[in-house]
PDB file of C-alpha atoms and ligand atoms in Angstrom:
ATOM      1  CA  MET A  18      -8.351  -6.893 -21.051  1.00 86.00           C
ATOM      2  CA  ILE A  19      -7.456  -3.535 -19.245  1.00 95.00           C
ATOM      3  CA  PRO A  20      -8.138  -3.700 -15.583  1.00 98.00           C
ATOM      4  CA  THR A  21     -10.339  -0.446 -14.834  1.00 98.00           C
ATOM      5  CA  ARG A  22     -10.433   0.883 -11.340  1.00 98.00           C
ATOM      6  CA  LYS A  23     -14.553   0.080 -11.355  1.00 98.00           C
ATOM      7  CA  ASN A  24     -13.446  -3.065 -11.544  1.00 98.00           C
ATOM      8  CA  ALA A  25     -10.893  -3.503  -9.121  1.00 98.00           C
ATOM      9  CA  LEU A  26     -12.980  -1.557  -6.706  1.00 98.00           C
ATOM     10  CA  SER A  27     -16.167  -4.060  -7.168  1.00 98.00           C
ATOM     11  CA  LEU A  28     -13.686  -6.893  -6.917  1.00 98.00           C
ATOM     12  CA  LEU A  29     -12.542  -5.525  -3.638  1.00 98.00           C
ATOM     13  CA  MET A  30     -15.710  -4.766  -2.189  1.00 98.00           C
ATOM     14  CA  GLN A  31     -16.689  -8.367  -3.030  1.00 98.00           C
ATOM     15  CA  TYR A  32     -13.895  -9.573  -0.770  1.00 98.00           C
ATOM     16  CA  ASN A  33     -13.706  -7.168   1.712  1.00 98.00           C
ATOM     17  CA  LYS A  34     -16.001  -6.181   4.144  1.00 97.00           C
ATOM     18  CA  GLY A  35     -13.892  -4.928   7.148  1.00 97.00           C
ATOM     19  CA  GLU A  36     -13.457  -0.958   7.425  1.00 97.00           C
ATOM     20  CA  SER A  37      -9.564  -1.816   7.930  1.00 97.00           C
ATOM     21  CA  HIS A  38      -8.966  -3.597   4.948  1.00 97.00           C
ATOM     22  CA  ILE A  39     -10.851  -1.057   2.687  1.00 98.00           C
ATOM     23  CA  LYS A  40      -8.984   2.094   4.419  1.00 98.00           C
ATOM     24  CA  HIS A  41      -5.428   0.459   3.959  1.00 98.00           C
ATOM     25  CA  ALA A  42      -6.706  -0.093   0.300  1.00 98.00           C
ATOM     26  CA  LEU A  43      -7.773   3.201  -0.291  1.00 98.00           C
ATOM     27  CA  SER A  44      -4.449   4.261   1.341  1.00 98.00           C
ATOM     28  CA  VAL A  45      -2.203   2.505  -0.641  1.00 98.00           C
ATOM     29  CA  GLU A  46      -3.643   3.319  -4.086  1.00 98.00           C
ATOM     30  CA  ALA A  47      -3.679   7.134  -2.952  1.00 99.00           C
ATOM     31  CA  VAL A  48       0.089   6.771  -2.170  1.00 99.00           C
ATOM     32  CA  MET A  49       0.866   4.715  -5.531  1.00 99.00           C
ATOM     33  CA  ARG A  50      -0.758   7.358  -7.307  1.00 98.00           C
ATOM     34  CA  HIS A  51       1.139  10.133  -5.702  1.00 98.00           C
ATOM     35  CA  PHE A  52       4.320   8.262  -6.599  1.00 98.00           C
ATOM     36  CA  ALA A  53       3.192   7.670 -10.474  1.00 98.00           C
ATOM     37  CA  SER A  54       2.784  11.089 -10.682  1.00 98.00           C
ATOM     38  CA  ILE A  55       6.435  12.020  -8.947  1.00 97.00           C
ATOM     39  CA  ASN A  56       7.779   9.369 -11.220  1.00 98.00           C
ATOM     40  CA  ASN A  57       6.023  10.389 -14.669  1.00 98.00           C
ATOM     41  CA  GLU A  58       4.361   6.580 -14.763  1.00 98.00           C
ATOM     42  CA  ASP A  59       0.661   5.550 -15.493  1.00 98.00           C
ATOM     43  CA  ILE A  60      -1.215   7.140 -12.556  1.00 98.00           C
ATOM     44  CA  GLU A  61      -4.105   5.052 -13.043  1.00 98.00           C
ATOM     45  CA  LYS A  62      -2.463   1.605 -13.351  1.00 98.00           C
ATOM     46  CA  TRP A  63      -0.347   2.082 -10.093  1.00 98.00           C
ATOM     47  CA  GLY A  64      -3.511   3.194  -8.435  1.00 98.00           C
ATOM     48  CA  ILE A  65      -5.620   0.190  -9.890  1.00 98.00           C
ATOM     49  CA  ILE A  66      -2.757  -2.072  -8.474  1.00 98.00           C
ATOM     50  CA  GLY A  67      -2.063  -0.519  -4.935  1.00 98.00           C
ATOM     51  CA  LEU A  68      -5.906  -0.739  -4.371  1.00 98.00           C
ATOM     52  CA  ILE A  69      -6.279  -4.270  -5.090  1.00 98.00           C
ATOM     53  CA  HIS A  70      -2.851  -5.342  -3.669  1.00 98.00           C
ATOM     54  CA  ASP A  71      -4.332  -7.197  -0.580  1.00 98.00           C
ATOM     55  CA  LEU A  72      -7.351  -8.338  -2.178  1.00 98.00           C
ATOM     56  CA  ASP A  73      -7.565 -12.081  -0.979  1.00 98.00           C
ATOM     57  CA  TYR A  74      -6.006 -11.151   2.652  1.00 98.00           C
ATOM     58  CA  GLU A  75      -9.472 -10.652   4.606  1.00 98.00           C
ATOM     59  CA  GLN A  76     -10.897 -13.964   3.179  1.00 98.00           C
ATOM     60  CA  TYR A  77      -7.555 -16.115   2.736  1.00 98.00           C
ATOM     61  CA  PRO A  78      -4.872 -14.956   5.250  1.00 97.00           C
ATOM     62  CA  GLU A  79      -3.255 -18.722   4.786  1.00 97.00           C
ATOM     63  CA  GLN A  80      -3.125 -18.335   1.232  1.00 97.00           C
ATOM     64  CA  HIS A  81      -2.336 -14.409   1.030  1.00 97.00           C
ATOM     65  CA  CYS A  82      -0.777 -13.437  -2.561  1.00 97.00           C
ATOM     66  CA  SER A  83      -1.525 -16.782  -4.246  1.00 97.00           C
ATOM     67  CA  MET A  84      -5.190 -16.553  -3.800  1.00 98.00           C
ATOM     68  CA  THR A  85      -4.846 -13.027  -5.507  1.00 98.00           C
ATOM     69  CA  ARG A  86      -3.202 -14.823  -8.458  1.00 98.00           C
ATOM     70  CA  LYS A  87      -6.068 -17.155  -8.798  1.00 98.00           C
ATOM     71  CA  ILE A  88      -8.698 -14.822  -8.562  1.00 98.00           C
ATOM     72  CA  LEU A  89      -7.430 -12.357 -11.170  1.00 98.00           C
ATOM     73  CA  GLU A  90      -6.430 -15.172 -13.606  1.00 98.00           C
ATOM     74  CA  ASP A  91      -9.904 -16.026 -13.149  1.00 98.00           C
ATOM     75  CA  GLU A  92     -11.249 -12.261 -13.700  1.00 97.00           C
ATOM     76  CA  LYS A  93      -8.577 -12.360 -17.115  1.00 97.00           C
ATOM     77  CA  TRP A  94      -6.232  -9.624 -15.531  1.00 98.00           C
ATOM     78  CA  PRO A  95      -3.400  -9.129 -17.530  1.00 98.00           C
ATOM     79  CA  GLU A  96      -0.090 -11.179 -16.356  1.00 98.00           C
ATOM     80  CA  ASP A  97       2.228  -8.006 -15.695  1.00 97.00           C
ATOM     81  CA  TYR A  98      -0.448  -6.495 -13.313  1.00 98.00           C
ATOM     82  CA  ILE A  99      -0.771  -9.869 -11.407  1.00 98.00           C
ATOM     83  CA  ARG A 100       2.954 -10.025 -11.113  1.00 98.00           C
ATOM     84  CA  SER A 101       3.498  -6.402 -10.027  1.00 98.00           C
ATOM     85  CA  ILE A 102       0.542  -7.098  -7.502  1.00 98.00           C
ATOM     86  CA  VAL A 103       2.163 -10.588  -5.893  1.00 98.00           C
ATOM     87  CA  SER A 104       5.542  -9.244  -5.595  1.00 98.00           C
ATOM     88  CA  HIS A 105       4.428  -6.791  -2.623  1.00 97.00           C
ATOM     89  CA  GLY A 106       4.840  -9.847  -0.462  1.00 97.00           C
ATOM     90  CA  TRP A 107       8.198 -11.092  -1.466  1.00 97.00           C
ATOM     91  CA  GLY A 108      10.035 -13.028   0.959  1.00 94.00           C
ATOM     92  CA  ILE A 109       6.702 -13.316   3.103  1.00 92.00           C
ATOM     93  CA  CYS A 110       3.820 -15.057   0.397  1.00 93.00           C
ATOM     94  CA  SER A 111       5.435 -14.928  -2.785  1.00 94.00           C
ATOM     95  CA  ASP A 112       8.821 -15.285  -4.224  1.00 95.00           C
ATOM     96  CA  THR A 113       8.231 -12.598  -6.602  1.00 97.00           C
ATOM     97  CA  GLU A 114      10.806  -9.814  -6.356  1.00 97.00           C
ATOM     98  CA  PRO A 115       9.848  -6.722  -7.006  1.00 98.00           C
ATOM     99  CA  VAL A 116      12.174  -5.270 -10.230  1.00 98.00           C
ATOM    100  CA  HIS A 117      10.132  -2.858 -11.694  1.00 98.00           C
ATOM    101  CA  ILE A 118       9.946   0.757 -10.062  1.00 98.00           C
ATOM    102  CA  MET A 119       6.329   0.432  -9.640  1.00 98.00           C
ATOM    103  CA  GLU A 120       6.803  -2.823  -7.489  1.00 98.00           C
ATOM    104  CA  LYS A 121       9.389  -1.531  -5.439  1.00 98.00           C
ATOM    105  CA  VAL A 122       7.376   1.397  -4.153  1.00 98.00           C
ATOM    106  CA  LEU A 123       4.559  -0.805  -3.234  1.00 98.00           C
ATOM    107  CA  TYR A 124       6.751  -3.024  -1.388  1.00 98.00           C
ATOM    108  CA  THR A 125       8.303  -0.051   0.350  1.00 98.00           C
ATOM    109  CA  ILE A 126       4.685   2.068   1.172  1.00 98.00           C
ATOM    110  CA  ASP A 127       2.626  -1.175   1.645  1.00 98.00           C
ATOM    111  CA  GLU A 128       3.779  -1.097   5.694  1.00 97.00           C
ATOM    112  CA  LEU A 129       4.547   2.639   5.929  1.00 98.00           C
ATOM    113  CA  THR A 130       0.974   3.276   5.078  1.00 98.00           C
ATOM    114  CA  GLY A 131       0.062   1.325   8.478  1.00 97.00           C
ATOM    115  CA  LEU A 132       3.328   2.721  10.441  1.00 98.00           C
ATOM    116  CA  VAL A 133       1.658   6.310   9.750  1.00 98.00           C
ATOM    117  CA  THR A 134      -1.857   5.592  10.224  1.00 98.00           C
ATOM    118  CA  ALA A 135      -0.826   4.164  13.534  1.00 98.00           C
ATOM    119  CA  SER A 136       1.486   7.513  14.328  1.00 98.00           C
ATOM    120  CA  VAL A 137      -1.871   9.777  13.367  1.00 98.00           C
ATOM    121  CA  LEU A 138      -4.177   7.833  15.565  1.00 96.00           C
ATOM    122  CA  VAL A 139      -2.070   8.988  18.438  1.00 96.00           C
ATOM    123  CA  ARG A 140      -2.402  12.563  17.708  1.00 96.00           C
ATOM    124  CA  PRO A 141      -4.419  14.582  19.723  1.00 95.00           C
ATOM    125  CA  SER A 142      -5.919  16.156  16.703  1.00 96.00           C
ATOM    126  CA  LYS A 143      -6.183  12.465  15.017  1.00 97.00           C
ATOM    127  CA  SER A 144      -5.425  14.284  11.863  1.00 98.00           C
ATOM    128  CA  ILE A 145      -2.495  13.584   9.169  1.00 98.00           C
ATOM    129  CA  PHE A 146      -2.417  17.307   8.221  1.00 98.00           C
ATOM    130  CA  ASP A 147      -0.268  18.139  10.956  1.00 96.00           C
ATOM    131  CA  LEU A 148       1.908  14.901  10.801  1.00 97.00           C
ATOM    132  CA  GLU A 149       5.574  15.593  10.094  1.00 97.00           C
ATOM    133  CA  VAL A 150       8.367  13.053   9.110  1.00 98.00           C
ATOM    134  CA  ARG A 151      10.063  13.251  12.398  1.00 97.00           C
ATOM    135  CA  SER A 152       7.031  12.202  14.167  1.00 96.00           C
ATOM    136  CA  VAL A 153       7.183   9.301  12.127  1.00 97.00           C
ATOM    137  CA  ARG A 154      10.670   8.919  12.431  1.00 97.00           C
ATOM    138  CA  LYS A 155      10.352   8.798  16.632  1.00 96.00           C
ATOM    139  CA  LYS A 156       8.416   5.840  16.221  1.00 95.00           C
ATOM    140  CA  TRP A 157      10.826   3.810  14.300  1.00 95.00           C
ATOM    141  CA  ASN A 158      12.464   2.043  17.038  1.00 93.00           C
ATOM    142  CA  LEU A 159       9.316   1.665  19.331  1.00 95.00           C
ATOM    143  CA  LYS A 160       8.525  -2.199  18.882  1.00 90.00           C
ATOM    144  CA  ASN A 161       5.381  -2.491  20.824  1.00 95.00           C
ATOM    145  CA  PHE A 162       4.038   0.674  18.736  1.00 97.00           C
ATOM    146  CA  ALA A 163       2.295  -0.498  15.755  1.00 96.00           C
ATOM    147  CA  ALA A 164       4.127  -3.881  15.819  1.00 95.00           C
ATOM    148  CA  GLY A 165       2.663  -4.970  12.377  1.00 93.00           C
ATOM    149  CA  ALA A 166       4.274  -2.281  10.227  1.00 96.00           C
ATOM    150  CA  ASN A 167       7.792  -4.357   9.466  1.00 96.00           C
ATOM    151  CA  ARG A 168      10.261  -1.589   9.478  1.00 97.00           C
ATOM    152  CA  GLU A 169      12.958  -3.900   7.949  1.00 96.00           C
ATOM    153  CA  VAL A 170      10.727  -4.698   4.905  1.00 96.00           C
ATOM    154  CA  ILE A 171       9.994  -0.472   4.783  1.00 97.00           C
ATOM    155  CA  GLU A 172      14.049   0.127   5.057  1.00 98.00           C
ATOM    156  CA  LYS A 173      14.547  -2.922   2.491  1.00 97.00           C
ATOM    157  CA  GLY A 174      12.319  -1.088   0.053  1.00 98.00           C
ATOM    158  CA  ALA A 175      13.738   2.004   0.378  1.00 98.00           C
ATOM    159  CA  ILE A 176      17.423   0.433  -0.609  1.00 98.00           C
ATOM    160  CA  MET A 177      15.591  -0.937  -3.757  1.00 98.00           C
ATOM    161  CA  MET A 178      13.734   2.286  -4.496  1.00 98.00           C
ATOM    162  CA  GLY A 179      17.560   4.237  -3.781  1.00 98.00           C
ATOM    163  CA  GLN A 180      15.797   6.866  -2.118  1.00 98.00           C
ATOM    164  CA  ASP A 181      16.238   8.479   1.112  1.00 98.00           C
ATOM    165  CA  LEU A 182      13.826   6.965   3.902  1.00 98.00           C
ATOM    166  CA  ASN A 183      12.785  10.748   5.009  1.00 98.00           C
ATOM    167  CA  PHE A 184      11.830  11.491   1.479  1.00 98.00           C
ATOM    168  CA  ILE A 185       9.702   8.156   1.096  1.00 98.00           C
ATOM    169  CA  ILE A 186       7.812   8.848   4.419  1.00 98.00           C
ATOM    170  CA  GLU A 187       7.140  12.899   3.346  1.00 98.00           C
ATOM    171  CA  GLU A 188       5.801  11.423  -0.201  1.00 98.00           C
ATOM    172  CA  THR A 189       3.892   8.612   1.383  1.00 98.00           C
ATOM    173  CA  ILE A 190       2.154  11.501   3.799  1.00 98.00           C
ATOM    174  CA  ILE A 191       1.162  13.505   0.867  1.00 98.00           C
ATOM    175  CA  GLY A 192      -0.248  10.887  -0.840  1.00 98.00           C
ATOM    176  CA  MET A 193      -2.597   9.672   2.287  1.00 98.00           C
ATOM    177  CA  LYS A 194      -3.593  13.466   2.751  1.00 98.00           C
ATOM    178  CA  THR A 195      -5.221  13.296  -0.604  1.00 98.00           C
ATOM    179  CA  VAL A 196      -7.569  10.718   0.738  1.00 98.00           C
ATOM    180  CA  ALA A 197      -7.699  11.491   4.571  1.00 98.00           C
ATOM    181  CA  GLU A 198     -11.509  11.600   4.729  1.00 98.00           C
ATOM    182  CA  ASN A 199     -11.758   8.533   3.135  1.00 98.00           C
ATOM    183  CA  ILE A 200      -9.318   6.875   5.603  1.00 98.00           C
ATOM    184  CA  GLY A 201     -10.468   8.236   8.500  1.00 97.00           C
ATOM    185  CA  LEU A 202      -7.282  10.528   9.057  1.00 98.00           C
ATOM    186  CA  ALA A 203      -8.898  13.975   8.708  1.00 98.00           C
ATOM    187  CA  GLY A 204      -9.033  14.668  11.907  1.00 95.00           C
ATOM    188  CA  GLU A 205     -12.036  14.629  14.564  1.00 81.00           C
ATOM    189  CA  LYS A 206     -14.968  16.924  13.700  1.00 65.00           C
TER     190      LYS A 206
HETATM  191 FE1  FE2 B 302      -0.396  -7.975   1.600  1.00 77.78          FE
HETATM  192 FE1  FE2 B 303      -1.310  -4.229   2.171  1.00 77.78          FE
END
């Protein structure tokens, strides 16, 4: 079976009720779609993998990645999808190293979307539409700012991708803009 976005979304909603988890999933999906298009890759596949990457996290934080593997195996998802999904937790909750370009992008932008979100929410506009790369960079070394967004993972990912960090931040912002409304970053009304 080839999973569709509909399959992924219905599983996501089945296992996730928290708004922040759903917004994170939508953010990562949008950025994955954007990077797939830059790389001339399969936009739908990259998007689905992004959407579902943290499937188990809300209910099974202690079994993060391994529970997603189990759920998706039971759902008969293809092994290459499952492998890519669990590789986002490389060195943290999985020993599957990102190898494919899609896996490297997922690994890198997962934490970065959190840092971008936090950077938007401290702006007076609360809008991603006027966020610049340099305001994200300024937050980089502020340890207490978005402490959950692991900068080392992002930097390691950028090296794996062989891309400049500013380029990755820029493209991540562009990807997130496409779903700004749904992820609550379109500014105050
Ligand atoms: Fe995760
Ligand atoms: Fe994540």
